[in-house]
Short mmCIF file of C-alpha atoms in Angstrom, two decimals:
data_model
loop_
_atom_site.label_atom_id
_atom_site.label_comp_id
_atom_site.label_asym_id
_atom_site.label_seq_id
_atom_site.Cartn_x
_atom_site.Cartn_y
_atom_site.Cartn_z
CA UNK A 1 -18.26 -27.59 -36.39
CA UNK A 2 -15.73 -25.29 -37.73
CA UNK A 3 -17.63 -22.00 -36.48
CA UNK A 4 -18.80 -23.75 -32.98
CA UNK A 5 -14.53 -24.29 -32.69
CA UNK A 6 -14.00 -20.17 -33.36
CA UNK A 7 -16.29 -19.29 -31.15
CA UNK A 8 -15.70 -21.53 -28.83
CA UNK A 9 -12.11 -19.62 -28.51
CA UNK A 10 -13.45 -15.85 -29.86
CA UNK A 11 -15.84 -16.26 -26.81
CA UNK A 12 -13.30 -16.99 -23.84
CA UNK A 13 -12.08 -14.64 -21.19
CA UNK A 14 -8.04 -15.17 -22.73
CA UNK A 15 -8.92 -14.36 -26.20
CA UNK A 16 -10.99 -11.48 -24.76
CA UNK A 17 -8.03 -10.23 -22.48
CA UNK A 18 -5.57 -10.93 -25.42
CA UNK A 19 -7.22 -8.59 -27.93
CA UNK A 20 -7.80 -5.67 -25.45
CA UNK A 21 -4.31 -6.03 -24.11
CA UNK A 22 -2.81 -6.10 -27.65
CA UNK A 23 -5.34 -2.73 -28.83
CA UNK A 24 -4.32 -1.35 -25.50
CA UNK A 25 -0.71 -1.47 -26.50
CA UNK A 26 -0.70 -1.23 -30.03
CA UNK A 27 -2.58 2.18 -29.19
CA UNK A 28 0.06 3.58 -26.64
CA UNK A 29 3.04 2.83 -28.59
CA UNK A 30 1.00 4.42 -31.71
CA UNK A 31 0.89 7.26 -29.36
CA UNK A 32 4.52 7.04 -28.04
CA UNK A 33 5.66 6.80 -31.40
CA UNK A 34 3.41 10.22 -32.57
CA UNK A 35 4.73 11.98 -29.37
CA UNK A 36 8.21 11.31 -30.95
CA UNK A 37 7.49 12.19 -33.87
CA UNK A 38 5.76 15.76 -32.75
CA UNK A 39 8.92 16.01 -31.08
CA UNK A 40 11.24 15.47 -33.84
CA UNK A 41 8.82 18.36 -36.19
CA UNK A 42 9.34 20.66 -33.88
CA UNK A 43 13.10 20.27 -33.35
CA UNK A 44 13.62 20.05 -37.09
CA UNK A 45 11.92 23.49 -37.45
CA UNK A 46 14.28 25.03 -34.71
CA UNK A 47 17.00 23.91 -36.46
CA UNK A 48 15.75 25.65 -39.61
CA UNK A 49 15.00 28.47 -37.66
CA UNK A 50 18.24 28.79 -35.94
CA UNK A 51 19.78 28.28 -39.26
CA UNK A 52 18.22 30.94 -40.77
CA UNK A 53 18.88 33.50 -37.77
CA UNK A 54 22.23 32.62 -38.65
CA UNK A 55 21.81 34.04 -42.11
CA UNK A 56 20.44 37.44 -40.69
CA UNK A 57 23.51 37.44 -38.63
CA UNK A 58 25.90 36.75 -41.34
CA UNK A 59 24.59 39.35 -43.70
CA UNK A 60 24.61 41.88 -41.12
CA UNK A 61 28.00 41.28 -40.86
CA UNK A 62 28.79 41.12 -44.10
CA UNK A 63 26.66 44.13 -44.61
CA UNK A 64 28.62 46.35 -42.32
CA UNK A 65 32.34 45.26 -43.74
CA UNK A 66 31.39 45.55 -47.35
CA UNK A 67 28.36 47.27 -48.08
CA UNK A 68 25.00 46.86 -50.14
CA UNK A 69 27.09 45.66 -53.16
CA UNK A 70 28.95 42.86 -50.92
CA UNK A 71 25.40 41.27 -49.49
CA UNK A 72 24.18 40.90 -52.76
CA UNK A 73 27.41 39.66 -54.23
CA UNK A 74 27.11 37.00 -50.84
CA UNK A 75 23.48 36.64 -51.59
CA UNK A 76 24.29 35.24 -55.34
CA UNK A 77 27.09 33.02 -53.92
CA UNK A 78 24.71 31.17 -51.31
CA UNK A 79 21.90 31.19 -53.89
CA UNK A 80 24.50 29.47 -56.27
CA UNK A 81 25.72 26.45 -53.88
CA UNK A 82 22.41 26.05 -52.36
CA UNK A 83 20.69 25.46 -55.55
CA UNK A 84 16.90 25.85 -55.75
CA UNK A 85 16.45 25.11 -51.86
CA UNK A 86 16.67 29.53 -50.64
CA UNK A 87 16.14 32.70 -51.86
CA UNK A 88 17.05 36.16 -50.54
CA UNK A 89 14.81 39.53 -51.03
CA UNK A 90 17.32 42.51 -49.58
CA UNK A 91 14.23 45.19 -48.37
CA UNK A 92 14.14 48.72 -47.28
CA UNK A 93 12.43 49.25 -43.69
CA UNK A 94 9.63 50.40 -45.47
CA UNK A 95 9.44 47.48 -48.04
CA UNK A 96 10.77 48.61 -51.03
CA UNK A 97 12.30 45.59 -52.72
CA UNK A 98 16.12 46.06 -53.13
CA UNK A 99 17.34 42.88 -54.39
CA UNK A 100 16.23 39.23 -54.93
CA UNK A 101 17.80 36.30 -55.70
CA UNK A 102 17.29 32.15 -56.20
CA UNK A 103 17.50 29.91 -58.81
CA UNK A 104 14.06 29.57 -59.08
CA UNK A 105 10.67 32.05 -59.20
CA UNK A 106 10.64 31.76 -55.34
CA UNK A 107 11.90 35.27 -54.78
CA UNK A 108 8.97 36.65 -56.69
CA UNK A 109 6.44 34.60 -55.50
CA UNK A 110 7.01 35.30 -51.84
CA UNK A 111 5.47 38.73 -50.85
CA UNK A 112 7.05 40.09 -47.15
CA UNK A 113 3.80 40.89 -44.97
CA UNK A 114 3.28 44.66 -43.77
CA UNK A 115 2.79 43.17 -40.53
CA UNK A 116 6.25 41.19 -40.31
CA UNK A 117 8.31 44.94 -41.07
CA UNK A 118 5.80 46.83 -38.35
CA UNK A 119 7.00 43.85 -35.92
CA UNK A 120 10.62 44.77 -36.81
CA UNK A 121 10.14 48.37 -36.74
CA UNK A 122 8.81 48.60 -33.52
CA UNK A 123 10.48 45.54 -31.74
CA UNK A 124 13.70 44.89 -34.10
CA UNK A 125 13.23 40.59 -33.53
CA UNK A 126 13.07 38.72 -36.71
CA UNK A 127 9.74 37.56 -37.74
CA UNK A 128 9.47 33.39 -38.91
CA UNK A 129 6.21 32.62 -41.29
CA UNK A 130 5.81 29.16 -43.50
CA UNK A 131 4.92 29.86 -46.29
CA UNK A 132 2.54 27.47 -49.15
CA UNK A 133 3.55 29.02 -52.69
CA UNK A 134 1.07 28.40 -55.34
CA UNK A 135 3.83 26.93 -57.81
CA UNK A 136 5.79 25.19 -55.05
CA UNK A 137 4.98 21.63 -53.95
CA UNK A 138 6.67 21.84 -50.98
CA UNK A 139 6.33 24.50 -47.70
CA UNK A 140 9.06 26.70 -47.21
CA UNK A 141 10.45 28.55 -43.94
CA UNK A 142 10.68 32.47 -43.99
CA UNK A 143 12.42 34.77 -41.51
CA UNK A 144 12.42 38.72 -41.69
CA UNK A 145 15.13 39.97 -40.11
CA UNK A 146 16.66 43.56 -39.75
CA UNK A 147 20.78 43.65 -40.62
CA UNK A 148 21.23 47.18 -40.31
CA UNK A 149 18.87 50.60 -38.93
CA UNK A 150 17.43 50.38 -42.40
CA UNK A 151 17.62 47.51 -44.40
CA UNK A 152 16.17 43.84 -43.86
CA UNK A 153 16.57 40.37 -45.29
CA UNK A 154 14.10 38.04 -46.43
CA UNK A 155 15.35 34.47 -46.50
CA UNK A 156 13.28 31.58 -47.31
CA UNK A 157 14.39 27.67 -47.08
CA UNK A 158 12.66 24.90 -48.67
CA UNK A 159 11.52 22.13 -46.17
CA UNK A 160 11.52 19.80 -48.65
CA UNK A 161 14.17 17.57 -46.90
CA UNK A 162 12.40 17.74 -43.70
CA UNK A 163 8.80 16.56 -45.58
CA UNK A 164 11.09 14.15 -46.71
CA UNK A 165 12.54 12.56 -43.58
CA UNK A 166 9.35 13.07 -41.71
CA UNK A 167 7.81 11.05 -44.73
CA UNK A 168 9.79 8.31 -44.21
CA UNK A 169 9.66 8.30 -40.45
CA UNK A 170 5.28 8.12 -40.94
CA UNK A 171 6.01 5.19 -43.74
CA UNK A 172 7.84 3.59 -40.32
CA UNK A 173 5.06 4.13 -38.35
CA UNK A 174 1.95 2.41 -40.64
CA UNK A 175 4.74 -0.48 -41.00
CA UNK A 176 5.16 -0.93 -37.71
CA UNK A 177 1.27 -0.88 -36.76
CA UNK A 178 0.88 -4.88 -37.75
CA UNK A 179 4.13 -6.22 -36.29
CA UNK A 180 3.44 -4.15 -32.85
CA UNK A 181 -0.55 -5.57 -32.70
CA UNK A 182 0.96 -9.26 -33.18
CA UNK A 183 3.79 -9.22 -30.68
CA UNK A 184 1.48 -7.63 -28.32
CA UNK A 185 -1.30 -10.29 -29.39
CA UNK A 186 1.01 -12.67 -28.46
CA UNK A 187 2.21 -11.34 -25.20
CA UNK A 188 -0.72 -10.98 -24.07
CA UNK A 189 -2.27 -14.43 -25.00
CA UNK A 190 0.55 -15.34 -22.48
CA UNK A 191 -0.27 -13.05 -20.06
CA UNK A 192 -4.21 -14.16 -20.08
CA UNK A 193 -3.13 -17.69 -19.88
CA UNK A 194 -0.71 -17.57 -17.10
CA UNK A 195 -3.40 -15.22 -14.78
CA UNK A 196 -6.04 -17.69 -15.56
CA UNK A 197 -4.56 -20.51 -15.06
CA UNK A 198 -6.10 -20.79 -11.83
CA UNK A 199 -8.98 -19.97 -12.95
CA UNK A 200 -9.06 -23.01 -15.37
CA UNK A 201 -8.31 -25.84 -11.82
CA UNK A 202 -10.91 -23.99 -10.29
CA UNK A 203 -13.25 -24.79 -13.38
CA UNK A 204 -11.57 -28.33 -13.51
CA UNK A 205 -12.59 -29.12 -9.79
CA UNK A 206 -15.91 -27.83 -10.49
CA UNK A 207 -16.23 -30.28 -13.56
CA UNK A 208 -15.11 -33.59 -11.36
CA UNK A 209 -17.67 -31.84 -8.13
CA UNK A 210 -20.23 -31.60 -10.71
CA UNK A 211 -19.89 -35.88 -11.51
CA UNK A 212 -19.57 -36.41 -7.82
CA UNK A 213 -16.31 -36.35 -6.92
CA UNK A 214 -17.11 -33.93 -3.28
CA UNK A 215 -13.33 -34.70 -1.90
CA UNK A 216 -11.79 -32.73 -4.52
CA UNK A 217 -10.13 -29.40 -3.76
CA UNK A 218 -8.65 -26.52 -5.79
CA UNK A 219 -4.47 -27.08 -5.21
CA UNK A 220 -3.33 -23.30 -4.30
CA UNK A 221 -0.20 -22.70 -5.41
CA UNK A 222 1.96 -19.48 -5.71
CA UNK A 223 -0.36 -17.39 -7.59
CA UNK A 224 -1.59 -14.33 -8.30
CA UNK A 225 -3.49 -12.83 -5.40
CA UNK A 226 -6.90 -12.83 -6.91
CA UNK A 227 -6.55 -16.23 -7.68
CA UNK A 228 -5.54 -17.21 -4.76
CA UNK A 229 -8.32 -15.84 -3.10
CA UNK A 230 -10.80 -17.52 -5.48
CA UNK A 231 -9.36 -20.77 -4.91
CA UNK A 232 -9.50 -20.43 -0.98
CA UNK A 233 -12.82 -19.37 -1.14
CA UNK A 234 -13.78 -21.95 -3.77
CA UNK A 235 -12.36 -24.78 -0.99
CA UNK A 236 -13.76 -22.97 1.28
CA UNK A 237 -17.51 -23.50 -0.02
CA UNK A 238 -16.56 -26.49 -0.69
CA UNK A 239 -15.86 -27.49 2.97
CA UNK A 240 -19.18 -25.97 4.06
CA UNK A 241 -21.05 -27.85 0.88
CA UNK A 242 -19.85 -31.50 2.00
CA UNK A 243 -20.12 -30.22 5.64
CA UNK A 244 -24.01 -29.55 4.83
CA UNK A 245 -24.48 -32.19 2.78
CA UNK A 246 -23.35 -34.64 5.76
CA UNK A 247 -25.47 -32.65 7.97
CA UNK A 248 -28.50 -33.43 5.80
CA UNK A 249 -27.27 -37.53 5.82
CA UNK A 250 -27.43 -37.17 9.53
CA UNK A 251 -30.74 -35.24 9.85
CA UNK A 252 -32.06 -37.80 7.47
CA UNK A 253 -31.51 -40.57 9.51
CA UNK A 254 -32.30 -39.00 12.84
CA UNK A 255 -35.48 -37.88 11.58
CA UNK A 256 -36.12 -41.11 10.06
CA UNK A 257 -35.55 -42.57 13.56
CA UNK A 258 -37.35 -40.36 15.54
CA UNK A 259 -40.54 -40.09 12.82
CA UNK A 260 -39.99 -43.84 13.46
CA UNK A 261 -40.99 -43.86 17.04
CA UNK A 262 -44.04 -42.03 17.16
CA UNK A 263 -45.05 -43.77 14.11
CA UNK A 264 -44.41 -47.39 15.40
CA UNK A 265 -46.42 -46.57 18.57
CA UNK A 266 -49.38 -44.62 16.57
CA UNK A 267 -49.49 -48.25 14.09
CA UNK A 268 -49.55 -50.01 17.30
CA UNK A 269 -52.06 -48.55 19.05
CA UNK A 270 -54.50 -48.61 15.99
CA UNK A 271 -53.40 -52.81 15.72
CA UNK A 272 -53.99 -53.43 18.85
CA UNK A 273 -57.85 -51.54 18.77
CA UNK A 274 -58.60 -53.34 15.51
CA UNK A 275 -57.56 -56.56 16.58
CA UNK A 276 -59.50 -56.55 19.17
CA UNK A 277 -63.08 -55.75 20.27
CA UNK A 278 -62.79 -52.32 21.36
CA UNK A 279 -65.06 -50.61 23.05
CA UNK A 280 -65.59 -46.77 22.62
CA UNK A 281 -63.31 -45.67 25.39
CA UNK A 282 -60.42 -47.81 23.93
CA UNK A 283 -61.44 -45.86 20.78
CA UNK A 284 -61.01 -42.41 22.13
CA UNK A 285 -58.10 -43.38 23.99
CA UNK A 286 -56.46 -44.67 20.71
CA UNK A 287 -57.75 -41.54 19.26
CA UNK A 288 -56.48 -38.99 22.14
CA UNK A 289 -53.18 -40.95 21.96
CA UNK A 290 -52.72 -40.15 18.38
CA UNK A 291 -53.60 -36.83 18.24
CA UNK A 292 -50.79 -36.44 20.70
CA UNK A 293 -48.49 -38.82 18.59
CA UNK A 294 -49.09 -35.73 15.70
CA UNK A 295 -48.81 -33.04 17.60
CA UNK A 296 -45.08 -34.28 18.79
CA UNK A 297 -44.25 -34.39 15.06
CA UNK A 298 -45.61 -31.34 14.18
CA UNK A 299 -43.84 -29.68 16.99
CA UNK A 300 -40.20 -31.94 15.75
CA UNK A 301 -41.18 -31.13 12.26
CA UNK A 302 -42.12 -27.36 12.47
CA UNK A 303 -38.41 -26.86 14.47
CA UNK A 304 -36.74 -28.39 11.64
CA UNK A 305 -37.97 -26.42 9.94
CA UNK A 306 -37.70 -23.11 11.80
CA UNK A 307 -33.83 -24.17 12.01
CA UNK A 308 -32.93 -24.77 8.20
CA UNK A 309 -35.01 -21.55 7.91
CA UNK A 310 -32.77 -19.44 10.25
CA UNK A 311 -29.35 -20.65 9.60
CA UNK A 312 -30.09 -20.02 5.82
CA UNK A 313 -30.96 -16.76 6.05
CA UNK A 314 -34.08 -17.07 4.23
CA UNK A 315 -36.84 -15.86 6.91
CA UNK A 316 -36.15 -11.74 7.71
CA UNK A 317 -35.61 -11.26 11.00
CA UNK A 318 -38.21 -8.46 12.12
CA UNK A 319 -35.84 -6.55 14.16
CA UNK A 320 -37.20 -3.95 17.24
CA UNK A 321 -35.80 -2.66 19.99
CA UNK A 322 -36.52 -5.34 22.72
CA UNK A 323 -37.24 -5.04 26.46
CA UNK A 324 -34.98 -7.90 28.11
CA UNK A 325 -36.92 -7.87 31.25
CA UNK A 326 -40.44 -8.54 29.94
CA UNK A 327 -39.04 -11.33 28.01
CA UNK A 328 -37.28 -13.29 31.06
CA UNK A 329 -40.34 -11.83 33.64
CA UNK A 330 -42.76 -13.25 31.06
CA UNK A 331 -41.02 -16.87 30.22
CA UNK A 332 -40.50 -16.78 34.42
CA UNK A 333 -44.44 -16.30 34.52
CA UNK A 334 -45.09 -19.14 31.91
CA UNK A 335 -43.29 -21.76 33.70
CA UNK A 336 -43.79 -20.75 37.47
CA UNK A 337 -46.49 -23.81 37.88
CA UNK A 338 -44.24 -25.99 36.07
CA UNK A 339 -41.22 -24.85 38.56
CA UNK A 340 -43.70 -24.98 41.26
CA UNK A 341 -44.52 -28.47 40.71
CA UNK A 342 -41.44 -30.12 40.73
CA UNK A 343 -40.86 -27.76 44.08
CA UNK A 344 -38.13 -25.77 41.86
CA UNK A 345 -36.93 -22.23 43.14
CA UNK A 346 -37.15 -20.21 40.18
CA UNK A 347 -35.86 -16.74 40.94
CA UNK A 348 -35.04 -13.53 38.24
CA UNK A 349 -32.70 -10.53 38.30
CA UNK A 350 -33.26 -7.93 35.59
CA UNK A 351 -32.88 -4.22 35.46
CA UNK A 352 -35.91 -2.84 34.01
CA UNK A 353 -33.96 -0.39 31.66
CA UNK A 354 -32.69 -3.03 29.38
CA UNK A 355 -32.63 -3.34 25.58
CA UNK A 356 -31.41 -5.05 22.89
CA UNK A 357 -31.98 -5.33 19.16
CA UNK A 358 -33.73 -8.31 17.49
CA UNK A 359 -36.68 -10.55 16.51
CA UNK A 360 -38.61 -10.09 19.92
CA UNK A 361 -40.73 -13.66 18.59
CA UNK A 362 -37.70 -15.73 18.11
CA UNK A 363 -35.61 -14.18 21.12
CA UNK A 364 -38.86 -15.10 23.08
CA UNK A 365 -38.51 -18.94 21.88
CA UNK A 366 -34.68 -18.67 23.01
CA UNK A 367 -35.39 -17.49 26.69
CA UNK A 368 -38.43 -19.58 26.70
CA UNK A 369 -36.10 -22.80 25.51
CA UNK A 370 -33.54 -22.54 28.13
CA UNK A 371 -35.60 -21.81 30.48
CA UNK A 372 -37.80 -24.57 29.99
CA UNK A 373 -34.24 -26.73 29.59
CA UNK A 374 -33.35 -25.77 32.99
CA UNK A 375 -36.70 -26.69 34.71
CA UNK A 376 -36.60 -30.42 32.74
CA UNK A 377 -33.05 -31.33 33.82
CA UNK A 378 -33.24 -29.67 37.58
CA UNK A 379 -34.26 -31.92 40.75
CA UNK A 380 -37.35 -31.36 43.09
CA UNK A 381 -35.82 -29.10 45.77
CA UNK A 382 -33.16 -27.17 42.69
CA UNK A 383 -32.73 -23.92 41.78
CA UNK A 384 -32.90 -21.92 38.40
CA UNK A 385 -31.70 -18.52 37.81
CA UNK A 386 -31.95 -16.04 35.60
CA UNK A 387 -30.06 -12.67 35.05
CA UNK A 388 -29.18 -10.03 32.64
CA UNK A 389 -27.04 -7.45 32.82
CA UNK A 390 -24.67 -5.33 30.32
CA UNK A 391 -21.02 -6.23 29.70
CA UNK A 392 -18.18 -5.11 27.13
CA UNK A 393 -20.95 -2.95 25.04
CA UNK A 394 -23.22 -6.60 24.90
CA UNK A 395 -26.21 -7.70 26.55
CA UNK A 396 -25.41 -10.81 28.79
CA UNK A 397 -28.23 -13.40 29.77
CA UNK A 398 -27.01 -16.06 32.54
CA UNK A 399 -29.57 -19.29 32.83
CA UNK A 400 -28.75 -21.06 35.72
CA UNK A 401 -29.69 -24.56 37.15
CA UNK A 402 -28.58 -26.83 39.77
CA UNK A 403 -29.69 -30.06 37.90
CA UNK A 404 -27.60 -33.21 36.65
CA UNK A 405 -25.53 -31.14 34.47
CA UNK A 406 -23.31 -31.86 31.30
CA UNK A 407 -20.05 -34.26 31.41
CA UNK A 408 -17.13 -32.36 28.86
CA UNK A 409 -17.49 -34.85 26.45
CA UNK A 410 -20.78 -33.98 25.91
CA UNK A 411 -20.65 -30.11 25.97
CA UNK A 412 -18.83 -29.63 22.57
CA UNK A 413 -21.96 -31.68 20.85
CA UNK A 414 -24.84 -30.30 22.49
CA UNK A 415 -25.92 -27.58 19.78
CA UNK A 416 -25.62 -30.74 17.11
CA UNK A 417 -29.12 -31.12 15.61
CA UNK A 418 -30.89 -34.29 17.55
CA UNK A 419 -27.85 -35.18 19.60
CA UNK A 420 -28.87 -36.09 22.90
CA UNK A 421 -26.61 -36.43 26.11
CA UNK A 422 -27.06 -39.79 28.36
CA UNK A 423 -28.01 -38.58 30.85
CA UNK A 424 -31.07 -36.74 28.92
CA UNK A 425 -32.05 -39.97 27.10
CA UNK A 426 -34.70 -40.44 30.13
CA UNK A 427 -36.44 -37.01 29.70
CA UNK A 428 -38.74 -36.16 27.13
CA UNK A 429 -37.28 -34.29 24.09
CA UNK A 430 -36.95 -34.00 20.30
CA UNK A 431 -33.30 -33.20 20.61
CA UNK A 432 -33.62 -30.05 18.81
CA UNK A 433 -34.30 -27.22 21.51
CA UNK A 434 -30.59 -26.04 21.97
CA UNK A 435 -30.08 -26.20 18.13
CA UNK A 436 -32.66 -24.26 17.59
CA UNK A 437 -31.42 -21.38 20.38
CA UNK A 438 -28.03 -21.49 18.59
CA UNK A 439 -29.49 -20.72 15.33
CA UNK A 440 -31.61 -18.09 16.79
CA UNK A 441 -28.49 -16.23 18.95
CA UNK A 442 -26.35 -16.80 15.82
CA UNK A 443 -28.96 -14.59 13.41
CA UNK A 444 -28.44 -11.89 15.57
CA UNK A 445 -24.66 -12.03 15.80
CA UNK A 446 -24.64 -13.00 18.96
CA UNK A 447 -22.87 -15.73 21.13
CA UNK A 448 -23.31 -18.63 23.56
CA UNK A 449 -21.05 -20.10 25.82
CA UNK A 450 -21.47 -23.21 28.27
CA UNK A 451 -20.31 -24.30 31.53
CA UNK A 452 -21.33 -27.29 33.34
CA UNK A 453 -20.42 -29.77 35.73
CA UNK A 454 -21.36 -33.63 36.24
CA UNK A 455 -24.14 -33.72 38.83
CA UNK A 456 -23.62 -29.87 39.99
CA UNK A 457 -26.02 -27.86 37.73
CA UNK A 458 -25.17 -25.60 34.35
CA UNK A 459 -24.98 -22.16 33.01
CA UNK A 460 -25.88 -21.01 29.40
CA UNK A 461 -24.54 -17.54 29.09
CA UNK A 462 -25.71 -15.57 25.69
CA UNK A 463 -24.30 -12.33 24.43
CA UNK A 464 -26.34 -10.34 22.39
CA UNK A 465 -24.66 -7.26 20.66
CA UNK A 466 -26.58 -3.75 20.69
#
């Protein structure tokens, strides 16, 4: 129980975000800190430098008021209130030994290198070395400096007072390595938990979605921009979920009432031959009658199904390059005798250079649906029209009729799945024709618009991009 609890917490996105957060920063002020502390190395080595350039100077001033004798009388004197820390080696240009003093061995364990007095001799700058002495535990800083045409000075200083501070400064810095990984820990355990706060009512809706609860919806408040987007998109999905899952109430019961229909009559028709004696015509006309019964819900059936196909996205739509006149010419062909009789003018204006992208099968069941559309709600002696043309960089199809037409209450609903206008109620039809156009127009980012009037014909104008 105890482990399930610790990793119940070691496995979360917060405790995740608060450890990398508090490495992150424990590591660049680790790094800030050893920047500084470069920093204060190097200045604490120019200060020993400059201080012993200020020793060359000195004894080349003291050199030139008093002599050989004065510098090493000067020599003895700092060697005496310095202590053990210097020594001094007084050299001829060519490295004889002159003089050396310090309290300690230093002097003679400290050997000037050839190729410090060739520097001098041939530039006259001081030369700085540090040096590691065998019998020394700590490093100490040299310079080689000329105080007069002939003579040099070899000072050395003992850096044992900058190990020292540098020590302590290091001790600082391990010290300060647990402290700095805890405050950070627990900045950013506050950090993670205010950015995911969000997060956590998004997974909170989810939960009460999950038992059934479909009205809920992620509150957005002032939040981080990420999160904000997550939650609008979250309620966003969620709008489109309960709008499908009403959709699918709806389809259920108009395909339960229009599988009812076909059914009733199909039960009927076999009642009425059994409960009677039938001869073998009434047979084959209860027969014939079925099979057509069948056929109308295959056709209502297989559209459904064509539909909920398209809109999700799951069949690919086998995209060519199109000719637009062969598919109006050829869906004009198909339904001249129908046209014909109901003594309907059916006329067709195409250029022939015409194309547009798409699925020339299911752009062939959209021309062939609105044309056929047109033809069922036009009167004997009516007109239907069809042109195509290009506009604003699209390809524009106009299907024209002069039949009963579509009142504006209707016209917002028509593309509804089974919704059926008054006025249509007479004709044959499933319902599902101009849903499955929109679906069809709508894979290929394209668009349909509608006008209409009562009792003065209508014109479905799609827009198909290139």
């Amino acid at each position: 129980m105890f482990s399930k609890r610790i990793h119940d917490i070691t496995g979360t996105l917060a405790f995740r975000l608060t450890i990398w957060y508090a490495v992150f920063f424990t590591f660049c002020s680790l790094f800030a800190i050893s920047i500084y502390y470069y920093k204060i190395s190097v200045i604490t080595r120019m200060e020993t430098d400059k201080e012993l350039v200020e020793e060359i100077d000195e004894f080349s001033v003291i050199l030139q008021e008093g002599g050989v004798e004065n510098v090493e009388k000067y020599m003895t004197a700092e060697v005496e209130s310095e202590g053990e820390d210097i020594f001094f080696q007084l050299l001829s240009l060519d490295g004889r030994v002159l003089s050396m003093k310090s309290k300690t061995f230093l002097h003679q364990q400290a050997t000037i290198p050839d190729s410090a007095l060739e520097v001098i001799r041939r530039t006259g700058k001081p030369v700085f070395e540090t040096l590691n002495l065998a019998d020394y535990p700590h490093p100490v800083r040299s310079v080689v400096g000329p105080i007069s045409p002939d003579l040099v000075l070899y000072v050395g200083i003992s850096l044992e007072q900058n190990e020292e501070y540098l020590s302590i400064f290091k001790q600082l810095i391990f010290k300060l390595i647990f402290p700095l990984f805890m405050i950070s820990a627990l900045i950013g355990w506050f950090l993670a938990r205010k950015a995911l706060k969000g997060v956590e009512e998004v997974t909170r809706t989810a939960t009460e979605i999950s038992k059934g609860a479909y009205d809920k919806r992620v509150q957005v408040k002032k939040q981080l921009l990420e999160v904000h987007r997550l939650a609008n998109t979250f309620n966003v999905m969620l709008d489109r979920i309960q709008a499908l899952i009403k959709g699918m109430r709806e389809i259920t019961d108009n395909v339960a009432h229009d599988l009812r229909s076909p059914l009733t009559r199909i039960r009927g028709a076999a009642e009425m031959t059994l409960t009677r004696t039938a001869s073998l015509s009434d047979c084959e006309k209860m027969a014939a009658s079925t099979i057509e019964e069948c056929d109308n819900l295959i056709v209502l059936i297989n559209t459904m199904l064509d539909i909920t196909e398209i809109e999700a996205g799951v069949g690919r739509l086998e995209k060519d390059n199109v000719a637009v006149n062969r598919l109006i010419l050829d869906a004009r062909d198909l339904f001249g005798p129908v046209a014909d009789g109901k003594n309907i003018r059916l006329e067709a204006e195409v250029p022939d250079e015409l194309y547009v992208p798409g699925d020339r099968r299911k752009l062939q069941r959209m021309v062939t649906n609105l044309l056929e559309n047109a033809i069922k709600y036009s009167e004997s002696g009516g007109v239907v029209a069809i042109s195509a043309r290009m506009e604003g960089g699209r390809v524009r199809m106009d299907f024209s009729d002069t039949g009963m037409g579509i009142s504006p209450a209707d016209l917002p609903k028509i593309f509804d799945r089974f919704y059926r206008c008054d006025s249509s109620r007479s004709q044959q039809g499933s319902g599902l024709g101009l849903s499955l156009v929109k679906a069809i127009i709508d894979a290929h980012g394209g668009d349909i618009r509608v006008k209409s009037k009562l009792n003065a014909g209508s014109t479905f104008s799609v827009f198909l991009p290139l």
